[in-house]
Short mmCIF file of C-alpha atoms and ligand atoms in Angstrom, two decimals:
data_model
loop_
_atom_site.label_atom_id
_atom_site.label_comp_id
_atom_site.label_asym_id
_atom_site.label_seq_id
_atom_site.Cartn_x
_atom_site.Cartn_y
_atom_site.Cartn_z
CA UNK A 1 -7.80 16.61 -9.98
CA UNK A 2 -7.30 15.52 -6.64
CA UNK A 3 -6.57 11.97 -5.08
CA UNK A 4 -10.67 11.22 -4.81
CA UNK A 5 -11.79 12.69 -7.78
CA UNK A 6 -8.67 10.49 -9.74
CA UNK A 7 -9.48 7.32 -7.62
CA UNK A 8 -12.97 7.73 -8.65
CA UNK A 9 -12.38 8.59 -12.69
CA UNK A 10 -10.94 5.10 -12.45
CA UNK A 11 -13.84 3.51 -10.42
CA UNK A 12 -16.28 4.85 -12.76
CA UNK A 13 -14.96 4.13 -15.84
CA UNK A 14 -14.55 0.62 -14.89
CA UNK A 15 -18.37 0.60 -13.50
CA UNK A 16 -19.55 1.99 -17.16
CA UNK A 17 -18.03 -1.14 -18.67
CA UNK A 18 -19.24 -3.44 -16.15
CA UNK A 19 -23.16 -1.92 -16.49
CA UNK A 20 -23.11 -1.25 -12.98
CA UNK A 21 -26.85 -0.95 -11.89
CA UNK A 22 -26.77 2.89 -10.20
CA UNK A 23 -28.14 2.27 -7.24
CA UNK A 24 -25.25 -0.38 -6.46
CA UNK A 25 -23.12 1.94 -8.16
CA UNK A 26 -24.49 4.91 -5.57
CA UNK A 27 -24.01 2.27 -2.86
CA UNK A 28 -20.37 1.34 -3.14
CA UNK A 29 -18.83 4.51 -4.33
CA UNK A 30 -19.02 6.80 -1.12
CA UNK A 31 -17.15 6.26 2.03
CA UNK A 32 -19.06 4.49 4.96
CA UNK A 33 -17.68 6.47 7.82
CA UNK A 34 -15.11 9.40 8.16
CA UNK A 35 -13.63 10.70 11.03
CA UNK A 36 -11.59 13.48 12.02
CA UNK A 37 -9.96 13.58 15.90
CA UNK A 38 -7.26 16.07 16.88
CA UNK A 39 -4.68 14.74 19.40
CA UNK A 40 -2.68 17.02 21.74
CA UNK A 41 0.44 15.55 22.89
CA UNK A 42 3.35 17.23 25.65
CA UNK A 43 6.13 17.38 23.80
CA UNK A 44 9.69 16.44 24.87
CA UNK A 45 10.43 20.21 25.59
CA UNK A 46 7.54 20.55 27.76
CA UNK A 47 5.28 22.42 24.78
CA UNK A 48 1.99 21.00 23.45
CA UNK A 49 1.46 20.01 19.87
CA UNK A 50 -1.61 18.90 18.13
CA UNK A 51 -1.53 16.96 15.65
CA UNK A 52 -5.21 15.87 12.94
CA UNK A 53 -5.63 12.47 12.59
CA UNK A 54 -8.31 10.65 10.34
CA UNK A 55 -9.87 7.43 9.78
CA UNK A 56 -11.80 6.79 6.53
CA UNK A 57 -13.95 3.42 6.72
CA UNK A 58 -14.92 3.20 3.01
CA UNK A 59 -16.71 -0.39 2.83
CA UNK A 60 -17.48 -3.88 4.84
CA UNK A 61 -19.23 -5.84 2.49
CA UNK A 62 -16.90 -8.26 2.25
CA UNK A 63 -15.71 -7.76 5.73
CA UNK A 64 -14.08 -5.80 8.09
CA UNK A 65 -12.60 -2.66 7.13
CA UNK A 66 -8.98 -2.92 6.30
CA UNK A 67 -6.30 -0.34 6.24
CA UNK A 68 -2.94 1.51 7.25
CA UNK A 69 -2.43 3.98 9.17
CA UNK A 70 0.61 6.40 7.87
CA UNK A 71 1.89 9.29 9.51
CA UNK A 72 2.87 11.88 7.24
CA UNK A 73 2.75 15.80 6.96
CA UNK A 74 0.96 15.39 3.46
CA UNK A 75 -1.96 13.33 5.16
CA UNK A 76 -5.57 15.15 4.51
CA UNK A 77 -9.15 14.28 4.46
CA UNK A 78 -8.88 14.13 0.40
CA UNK A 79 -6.06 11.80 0.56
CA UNK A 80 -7.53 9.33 3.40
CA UNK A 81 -10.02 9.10 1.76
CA UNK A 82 -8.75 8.11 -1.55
CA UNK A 83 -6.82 5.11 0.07
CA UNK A 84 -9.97 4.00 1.53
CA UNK A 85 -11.67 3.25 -1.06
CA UNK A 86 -8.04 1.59 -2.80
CA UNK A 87 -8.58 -0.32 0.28
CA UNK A 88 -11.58 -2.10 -0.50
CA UNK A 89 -10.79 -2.64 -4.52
CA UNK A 90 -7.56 -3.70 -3.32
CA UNK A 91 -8.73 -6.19 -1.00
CA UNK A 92 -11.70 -7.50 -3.61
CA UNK A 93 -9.03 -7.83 -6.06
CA UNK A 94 -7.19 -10.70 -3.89
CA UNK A 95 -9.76 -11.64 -2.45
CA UNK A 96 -9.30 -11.81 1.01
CA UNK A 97 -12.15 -11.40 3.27
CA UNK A 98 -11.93 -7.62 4.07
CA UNK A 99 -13.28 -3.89 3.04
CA UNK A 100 -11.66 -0.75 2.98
CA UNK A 101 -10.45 1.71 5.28
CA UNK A 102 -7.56 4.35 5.55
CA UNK A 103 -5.96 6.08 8.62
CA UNK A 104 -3.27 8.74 9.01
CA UNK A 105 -1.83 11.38 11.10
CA UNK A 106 -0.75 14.62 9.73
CA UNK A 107 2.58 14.68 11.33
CA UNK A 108 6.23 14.50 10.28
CA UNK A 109 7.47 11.68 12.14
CA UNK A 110 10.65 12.26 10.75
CA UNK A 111 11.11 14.85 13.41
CA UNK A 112 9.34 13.03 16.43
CA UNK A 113 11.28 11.56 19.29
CA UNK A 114 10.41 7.85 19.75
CA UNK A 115 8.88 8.75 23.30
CA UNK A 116 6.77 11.67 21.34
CA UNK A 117 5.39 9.19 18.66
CA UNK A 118 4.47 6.67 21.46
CA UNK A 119 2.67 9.53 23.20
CA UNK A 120 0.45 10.62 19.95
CA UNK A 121 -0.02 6.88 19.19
CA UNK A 122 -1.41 6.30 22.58
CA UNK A 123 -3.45 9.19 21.86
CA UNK A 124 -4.65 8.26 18.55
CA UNK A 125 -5.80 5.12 19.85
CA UNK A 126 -7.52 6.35 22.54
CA UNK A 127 -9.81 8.57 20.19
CA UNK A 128 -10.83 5.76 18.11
CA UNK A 129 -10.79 2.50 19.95
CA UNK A 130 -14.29 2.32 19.95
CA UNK A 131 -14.59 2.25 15.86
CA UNK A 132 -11.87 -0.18 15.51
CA UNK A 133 -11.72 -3.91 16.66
CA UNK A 134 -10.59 -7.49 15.14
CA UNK A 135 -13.75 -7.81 13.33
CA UNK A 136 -14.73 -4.11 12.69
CA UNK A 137 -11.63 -2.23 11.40
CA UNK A 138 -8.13 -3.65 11.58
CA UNK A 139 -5.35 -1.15 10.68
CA UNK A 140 -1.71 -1.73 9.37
CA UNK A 141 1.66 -0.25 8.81
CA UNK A 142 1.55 2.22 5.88
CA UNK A 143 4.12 5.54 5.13
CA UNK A 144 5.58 6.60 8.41
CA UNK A 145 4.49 3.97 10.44
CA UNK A 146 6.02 0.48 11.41
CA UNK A 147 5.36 -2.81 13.30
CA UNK A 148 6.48 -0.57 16.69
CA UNK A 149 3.77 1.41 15.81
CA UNK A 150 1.27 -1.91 15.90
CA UNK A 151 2.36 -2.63 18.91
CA UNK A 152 1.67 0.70 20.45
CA UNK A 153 -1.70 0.51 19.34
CA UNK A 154 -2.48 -2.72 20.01
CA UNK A 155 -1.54 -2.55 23.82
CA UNK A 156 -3.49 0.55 23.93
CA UNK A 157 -6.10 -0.75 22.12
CA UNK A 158 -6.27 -3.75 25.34
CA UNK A 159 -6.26 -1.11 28.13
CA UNK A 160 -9.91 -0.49 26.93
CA UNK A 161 -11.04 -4.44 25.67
CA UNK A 162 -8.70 -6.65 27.25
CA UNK A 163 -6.26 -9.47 25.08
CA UNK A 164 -7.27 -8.71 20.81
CA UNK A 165 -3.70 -8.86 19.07
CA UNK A 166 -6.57 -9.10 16.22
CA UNK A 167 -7.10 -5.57 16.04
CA UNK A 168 -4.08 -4.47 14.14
CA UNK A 169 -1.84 -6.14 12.02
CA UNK A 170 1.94 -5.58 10.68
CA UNK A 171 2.62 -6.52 14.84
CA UNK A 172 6.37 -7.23 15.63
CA UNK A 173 6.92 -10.77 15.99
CA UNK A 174 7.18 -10.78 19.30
CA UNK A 175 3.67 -9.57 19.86
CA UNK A 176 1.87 -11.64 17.39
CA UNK A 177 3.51 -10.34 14.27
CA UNK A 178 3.35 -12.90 10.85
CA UNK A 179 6.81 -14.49 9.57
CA UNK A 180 6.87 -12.57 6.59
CA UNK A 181 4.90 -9.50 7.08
CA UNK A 182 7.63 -6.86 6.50
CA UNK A 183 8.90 -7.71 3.27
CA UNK A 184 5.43 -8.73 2.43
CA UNK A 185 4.38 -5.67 -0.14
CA UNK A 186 7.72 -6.11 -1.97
CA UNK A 187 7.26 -9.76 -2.16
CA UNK A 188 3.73 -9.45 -3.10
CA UNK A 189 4.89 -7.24 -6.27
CA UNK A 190 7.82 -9.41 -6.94
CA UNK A 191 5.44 -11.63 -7.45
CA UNK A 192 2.97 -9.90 -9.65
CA UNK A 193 5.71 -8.83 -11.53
CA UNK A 194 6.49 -12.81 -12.60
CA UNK A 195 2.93 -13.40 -13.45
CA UNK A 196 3.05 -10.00 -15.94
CA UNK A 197 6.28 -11.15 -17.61
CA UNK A 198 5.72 -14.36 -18.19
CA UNK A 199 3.12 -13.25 -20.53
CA UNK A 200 5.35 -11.57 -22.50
CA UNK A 201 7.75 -14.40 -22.27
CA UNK A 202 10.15 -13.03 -20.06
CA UNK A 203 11.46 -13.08 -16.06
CA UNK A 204 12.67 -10.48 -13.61
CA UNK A 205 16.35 -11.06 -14.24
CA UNK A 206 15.26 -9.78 -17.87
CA UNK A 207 14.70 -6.37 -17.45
CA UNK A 208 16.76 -3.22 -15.36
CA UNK A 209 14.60 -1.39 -12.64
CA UNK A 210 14.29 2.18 -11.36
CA UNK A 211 13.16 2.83 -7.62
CA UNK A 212 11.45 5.74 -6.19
CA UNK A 213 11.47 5.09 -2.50
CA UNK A 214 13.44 3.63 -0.49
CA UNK A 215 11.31 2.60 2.55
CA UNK A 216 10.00 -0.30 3.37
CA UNK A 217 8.48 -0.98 -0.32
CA UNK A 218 10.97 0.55 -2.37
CA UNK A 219 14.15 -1.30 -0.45
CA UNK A 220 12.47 -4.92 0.18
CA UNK A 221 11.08 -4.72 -3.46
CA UNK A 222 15.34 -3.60 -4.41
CA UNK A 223 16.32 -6.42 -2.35
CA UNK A 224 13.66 -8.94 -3.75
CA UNK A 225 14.18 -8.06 -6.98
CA UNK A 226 17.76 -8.11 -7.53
CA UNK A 227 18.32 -11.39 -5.47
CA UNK A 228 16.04 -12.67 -8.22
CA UNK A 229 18.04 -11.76 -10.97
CA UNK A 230 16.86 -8.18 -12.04
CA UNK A 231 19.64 -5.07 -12.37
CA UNK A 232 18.66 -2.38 -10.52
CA UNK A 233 20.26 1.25 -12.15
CA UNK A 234 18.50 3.81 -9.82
CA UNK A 235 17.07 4.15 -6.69
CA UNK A 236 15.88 7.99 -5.01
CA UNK A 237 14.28 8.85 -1.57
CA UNK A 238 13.72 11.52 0.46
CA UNK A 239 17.71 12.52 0.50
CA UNK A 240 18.30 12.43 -3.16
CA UNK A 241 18.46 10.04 -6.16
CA UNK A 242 22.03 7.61 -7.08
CA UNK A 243 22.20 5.54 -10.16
CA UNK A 244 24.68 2.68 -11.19
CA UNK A 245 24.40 1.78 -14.72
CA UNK A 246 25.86 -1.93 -13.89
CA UNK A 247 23.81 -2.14 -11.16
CA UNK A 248 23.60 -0.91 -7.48
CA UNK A 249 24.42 -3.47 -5.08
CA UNK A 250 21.56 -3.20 -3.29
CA UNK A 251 22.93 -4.84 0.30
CA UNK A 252 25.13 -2.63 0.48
CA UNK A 253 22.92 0.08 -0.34
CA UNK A 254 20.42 -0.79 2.17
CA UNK A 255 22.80 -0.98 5.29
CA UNK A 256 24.39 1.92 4.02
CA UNK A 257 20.66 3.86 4.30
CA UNK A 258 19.84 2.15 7.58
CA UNK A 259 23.02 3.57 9.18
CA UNK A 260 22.26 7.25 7.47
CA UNK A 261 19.04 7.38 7.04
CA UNK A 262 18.95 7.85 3.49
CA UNK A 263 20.70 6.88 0.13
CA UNK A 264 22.20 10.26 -0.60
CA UNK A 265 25.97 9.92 -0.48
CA UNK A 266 26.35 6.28 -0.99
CA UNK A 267 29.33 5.58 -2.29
CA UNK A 268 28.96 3.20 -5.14
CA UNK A 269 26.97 4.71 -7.38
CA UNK A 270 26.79 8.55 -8.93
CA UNK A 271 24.03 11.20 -7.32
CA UNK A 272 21.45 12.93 -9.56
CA UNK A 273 18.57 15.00 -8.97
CA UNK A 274 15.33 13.12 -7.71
CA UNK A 275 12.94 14.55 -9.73
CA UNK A 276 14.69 13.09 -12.79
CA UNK A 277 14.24 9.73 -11.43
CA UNK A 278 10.93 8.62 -13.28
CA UNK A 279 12.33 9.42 -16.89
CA UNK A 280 15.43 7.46 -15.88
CA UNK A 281 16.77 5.16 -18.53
CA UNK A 282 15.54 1.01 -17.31
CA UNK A 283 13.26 -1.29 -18.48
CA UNK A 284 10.77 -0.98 -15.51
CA UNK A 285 9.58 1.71 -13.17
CA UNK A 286 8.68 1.15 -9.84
CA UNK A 287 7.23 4.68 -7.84
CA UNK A 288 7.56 3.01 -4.62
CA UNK A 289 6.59 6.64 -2.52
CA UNK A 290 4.14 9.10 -2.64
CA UNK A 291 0.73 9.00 -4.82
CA UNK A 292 0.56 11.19 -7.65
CA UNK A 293 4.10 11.46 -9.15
CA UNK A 294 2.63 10.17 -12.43
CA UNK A 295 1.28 13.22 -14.35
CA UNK A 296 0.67 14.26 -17.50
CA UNK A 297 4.13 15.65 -18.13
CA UNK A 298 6.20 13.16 -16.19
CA UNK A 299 4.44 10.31 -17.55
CA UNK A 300 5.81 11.61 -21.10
CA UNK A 301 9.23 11.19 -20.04
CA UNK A 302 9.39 8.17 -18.59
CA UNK A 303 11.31 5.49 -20.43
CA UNK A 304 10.55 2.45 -18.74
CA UNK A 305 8.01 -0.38 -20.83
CA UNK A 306 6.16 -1.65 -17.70
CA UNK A 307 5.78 0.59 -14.39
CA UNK A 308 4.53 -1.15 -11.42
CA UNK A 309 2.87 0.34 -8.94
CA UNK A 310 4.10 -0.58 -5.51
CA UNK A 311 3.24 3.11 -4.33
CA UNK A 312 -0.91 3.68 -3.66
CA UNK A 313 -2.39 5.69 -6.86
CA UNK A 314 0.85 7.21 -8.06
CA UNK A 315 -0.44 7.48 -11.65
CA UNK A 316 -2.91 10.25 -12.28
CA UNK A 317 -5.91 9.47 -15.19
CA UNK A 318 -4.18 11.95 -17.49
CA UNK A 319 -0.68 9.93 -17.05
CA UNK A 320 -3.02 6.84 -17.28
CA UNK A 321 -4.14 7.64 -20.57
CA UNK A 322 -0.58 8.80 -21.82
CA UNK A 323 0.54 5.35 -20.28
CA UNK A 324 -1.99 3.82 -23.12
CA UNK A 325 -0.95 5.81 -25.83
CA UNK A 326 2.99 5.03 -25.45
CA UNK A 327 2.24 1.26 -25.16
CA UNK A 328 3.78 1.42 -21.56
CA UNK A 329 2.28 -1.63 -19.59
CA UNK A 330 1.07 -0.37 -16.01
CA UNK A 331 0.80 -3.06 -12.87
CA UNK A 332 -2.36 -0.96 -10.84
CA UNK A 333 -1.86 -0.80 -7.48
CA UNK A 334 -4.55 -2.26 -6.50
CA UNK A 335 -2.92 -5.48 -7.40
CA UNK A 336 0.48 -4.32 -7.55
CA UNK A 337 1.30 -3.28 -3.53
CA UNK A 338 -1.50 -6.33 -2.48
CA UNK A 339 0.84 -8.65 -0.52
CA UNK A 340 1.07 -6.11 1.92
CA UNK A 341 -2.51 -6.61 3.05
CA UNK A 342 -2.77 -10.34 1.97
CA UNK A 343 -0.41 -11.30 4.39
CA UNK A 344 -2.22 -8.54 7.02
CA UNK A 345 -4.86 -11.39 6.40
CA UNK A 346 -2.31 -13.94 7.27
CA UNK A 347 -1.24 -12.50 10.11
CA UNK A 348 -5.20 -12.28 11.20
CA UNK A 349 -5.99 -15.44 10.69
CA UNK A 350 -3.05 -16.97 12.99
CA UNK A 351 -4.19 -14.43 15.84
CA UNK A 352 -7.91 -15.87 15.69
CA UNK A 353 -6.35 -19.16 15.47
CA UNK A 354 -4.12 -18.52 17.75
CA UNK A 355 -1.34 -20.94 15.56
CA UNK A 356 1.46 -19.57 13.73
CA UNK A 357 2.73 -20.37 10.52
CA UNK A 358 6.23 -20.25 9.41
CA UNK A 359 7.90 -18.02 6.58
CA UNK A 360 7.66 -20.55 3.88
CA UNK A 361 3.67 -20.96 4.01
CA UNK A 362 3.31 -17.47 4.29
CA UNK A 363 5.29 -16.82 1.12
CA UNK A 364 3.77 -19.99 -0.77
CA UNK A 365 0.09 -19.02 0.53
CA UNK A 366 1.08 -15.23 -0.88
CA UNK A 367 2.63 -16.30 -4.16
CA UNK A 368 -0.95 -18.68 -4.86
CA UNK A 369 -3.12 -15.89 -3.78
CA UNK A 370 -0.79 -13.59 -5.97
CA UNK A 371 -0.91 -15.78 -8.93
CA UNK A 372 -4.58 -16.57 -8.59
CA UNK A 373 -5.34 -12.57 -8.62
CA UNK A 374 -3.44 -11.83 -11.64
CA UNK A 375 -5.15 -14.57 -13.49
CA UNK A 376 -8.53 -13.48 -12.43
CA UNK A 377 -7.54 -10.03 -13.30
CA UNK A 378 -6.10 -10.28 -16.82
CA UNK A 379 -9.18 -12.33 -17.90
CA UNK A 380 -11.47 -9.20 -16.85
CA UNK A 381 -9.07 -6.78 -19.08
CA UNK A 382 -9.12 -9.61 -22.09
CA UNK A 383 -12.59 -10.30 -21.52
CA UNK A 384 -13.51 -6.67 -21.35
CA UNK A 385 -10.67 -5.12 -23.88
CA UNK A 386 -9.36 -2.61 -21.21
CA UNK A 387 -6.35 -2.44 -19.72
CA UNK A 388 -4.95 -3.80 -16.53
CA UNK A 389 -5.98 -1.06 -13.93
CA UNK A 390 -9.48 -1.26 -15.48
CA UNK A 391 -9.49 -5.17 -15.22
CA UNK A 392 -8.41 -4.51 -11.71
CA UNK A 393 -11.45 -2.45 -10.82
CA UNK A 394 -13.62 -4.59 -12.81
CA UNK A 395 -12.75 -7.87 -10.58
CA UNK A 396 -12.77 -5.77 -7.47
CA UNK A 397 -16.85 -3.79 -8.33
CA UNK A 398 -17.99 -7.22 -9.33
CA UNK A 399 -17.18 -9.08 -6.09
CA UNK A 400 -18.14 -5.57 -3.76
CA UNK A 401 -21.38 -5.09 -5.93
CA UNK A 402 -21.98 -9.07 -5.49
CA UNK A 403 -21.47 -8.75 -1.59
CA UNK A 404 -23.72 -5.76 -1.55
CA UNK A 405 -26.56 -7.00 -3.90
CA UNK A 406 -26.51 -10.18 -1.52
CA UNK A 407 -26.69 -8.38 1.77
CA UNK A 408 -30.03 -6.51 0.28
CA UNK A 409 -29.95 -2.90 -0.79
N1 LIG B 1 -0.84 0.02 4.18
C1 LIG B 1 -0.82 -1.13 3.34
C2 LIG B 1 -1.61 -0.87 2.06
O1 LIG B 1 -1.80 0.26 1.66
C3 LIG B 1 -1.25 -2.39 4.06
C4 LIG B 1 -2.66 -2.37 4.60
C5 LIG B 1 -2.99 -3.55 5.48
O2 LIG B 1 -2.18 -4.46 5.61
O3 LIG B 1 -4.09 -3.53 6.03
O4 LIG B 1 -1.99 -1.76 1.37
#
């Protein structure tokens, strides 16, 4: 099954339960726009590469269309747009006033000189400038991409219509950036994470966490949740995996990866193989990477009561219902990894306003909207007997559908 057809089981089988009239149904499900540009770029040696890059806007019902843009060598049509549509359920779901949309660029950025991603950037930008805008399509930081990426888009963005530090968000502060925005997606999952516990009567500093990832998600979701109490035991990225039974100590760990660009060989801790990170012993799983990782067979081994997903769609349907079966509580993503774009929102809003807020209102405003979407969300699951990824989708059709039905068919 791949990412669409698995992002889709879910969508339907939450429309089924919700009655969904079809034509609604027909309305919402398939992507608005998709579009494919290829972007040649002189390389540092003087040779010409060309690099695919898409943009998948999947809804605007509610709004703009909203949605990173990740550079990756993994990116394809399939999985753009998959995280399209996650866009627009995942902005429904907190309710911020935006659709869905998904960009990437199948690259390895790993092995790009900073002057070579500037130059395919620039490019990038150039090819779609006139489908994007502040109140058309506003992408973000996602996998492989940063707030120097923002800003590369947003001053080529102005070449072609002038002053709109609007069109993207995830900026560096500098340039119209939010207080906050970075840590943002771990923060927003912190978070989420307190609401889901607390119905089980327990806090973050409760439980021991595993980490798969170590990027921006995976090491400001380490950082969040150990300062809050919680034991983190393993952590894995693309070097390699390291465990700590008593717990890593996870400022050290993240200079320690800043300075080698990975957490292989740090020395506090013991090094295992990756792959066994998901069926490593903790409390709570957090796939912090790549979508997917969540099979059938993996999900089997993992140990972990509650995963959360900070990654986008890392559980597959099969894993899903293997999830159910076990008893193993799952935090969707489309709720799970939403501070990222709530705060996107935040960041919008003080652009048009042209007023910035500082780091405490962000993180209050994000911990209200936070709380506000779990509570809307568990009510669908209780009211509809599902679980928590279906009571996700639920909340999310219902306000698309509404929006649609409104705007006339
Ligand atoms: N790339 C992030 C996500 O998948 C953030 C998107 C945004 O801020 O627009 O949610």
């Amino acid at each position: 099954m791949n990412a669409t057809e698995a992002t889709n089981y879910f969508f339907s089988k939450a429309a089924r339960l919700l009655d969904l009239d079809s034509r609604v149904e027909q309305q919402i499900k398939a992507p608005f726009r998709e579009i494919k540009v290829e972007c040649t770029i002189p390389c540092d040696d003087g040779r010409l590469s060309t690099y695919t890059g898409f943009r998948v806007q999947h809804d605007n019902s509610r709004g703009p269309f909203k949605g990173g843009i990740r550079y990756h060598p993994e990116v394809n049509p399939d999985e753009v747009n998959a995280l399209a549509s996650l866009m627009t359920w995942k902005t429904a779901v907190v309710n911020v006033p935006f659709g869905g949309a998904k960009g990437g660029v199948n690259c390895d950025p790993r092995t790009l000189s900073p002057c070579e991603l500037q130059r395919l950037t620039r490019v990038f930008t150039e090819k779609i400038h006139d489908i994007i805008g502040p109140n058309t399509d506003i992408p973000a930081p996602d996998m492989g991409t940063n707030a120097q990426t923002m800003a590369w888009i947003m001053d080529e963005y102005s070449k072609f219509h002038g002053y709109h530090p609007g069109v993207v968000t995830g900026k560096p502060l500098e340039l119209y950036g939010s207080e906050g925005r970075d840590a943002a997606t771990g923060r927003g999952l912190l978070y989420g994470a307190e609401c889901l516990f607390a119905e089980a009567g327990k806090s973050v500093g409760d439980f021991t966490y595993a980490i798969q990832g170590f990027g921006n998600v995976g090491s400001w979701a380490a950082r969040l949740f150990s300062e809050a109490g919680g034991k983190i035991v393993a952590v894995s990225d693309v070097t390699g995996a390291i465990r700590n039974r008593e717990g890593l100590d996870i400022p050290a760990l993240a200079e320690y990866a800043a300075r080698t660009r990975g957490v292989v060989g740090f020395p506090l801790a013991e090094a295992f193989p990756p792959e066994e990170l998901l069926a490593e012993e903790c409390d709570v799983l957090i796939p912090a990477a790549l979508g997917g990782v969540l099979t059938q067979d993996t999900a089997r081994d993992v140990r972990a009561k509650y995963v959360l997903e900070a990654a986008n769609h890392p559980t597959l349907p099969l894993a899903d219902a293997v999830f159910a079966e076990r008893g193993i509580i799952v935090l969707p993503d489309i709720y799970a990894n939403a501070g990222g774009v709530t705060v996107s929102y935040f960041e919008w809003v003080q652009n048009v306003q042209q007023y910035t807020w500082d780091e405490e209102r962000v993180n209050s405003e994000l911990k209200r909207r936070m709380a506000a979407a779990f509570g809307d969300l568990s009510a669908c699951a209780k009211h509809y007997g599902c679980d928590l990824r279906t009571g996700a989708f639920v909340l999310a059709i219902t306000r698309v559908a509404r929006a649609t039905a409104l705007r006339g068919l």
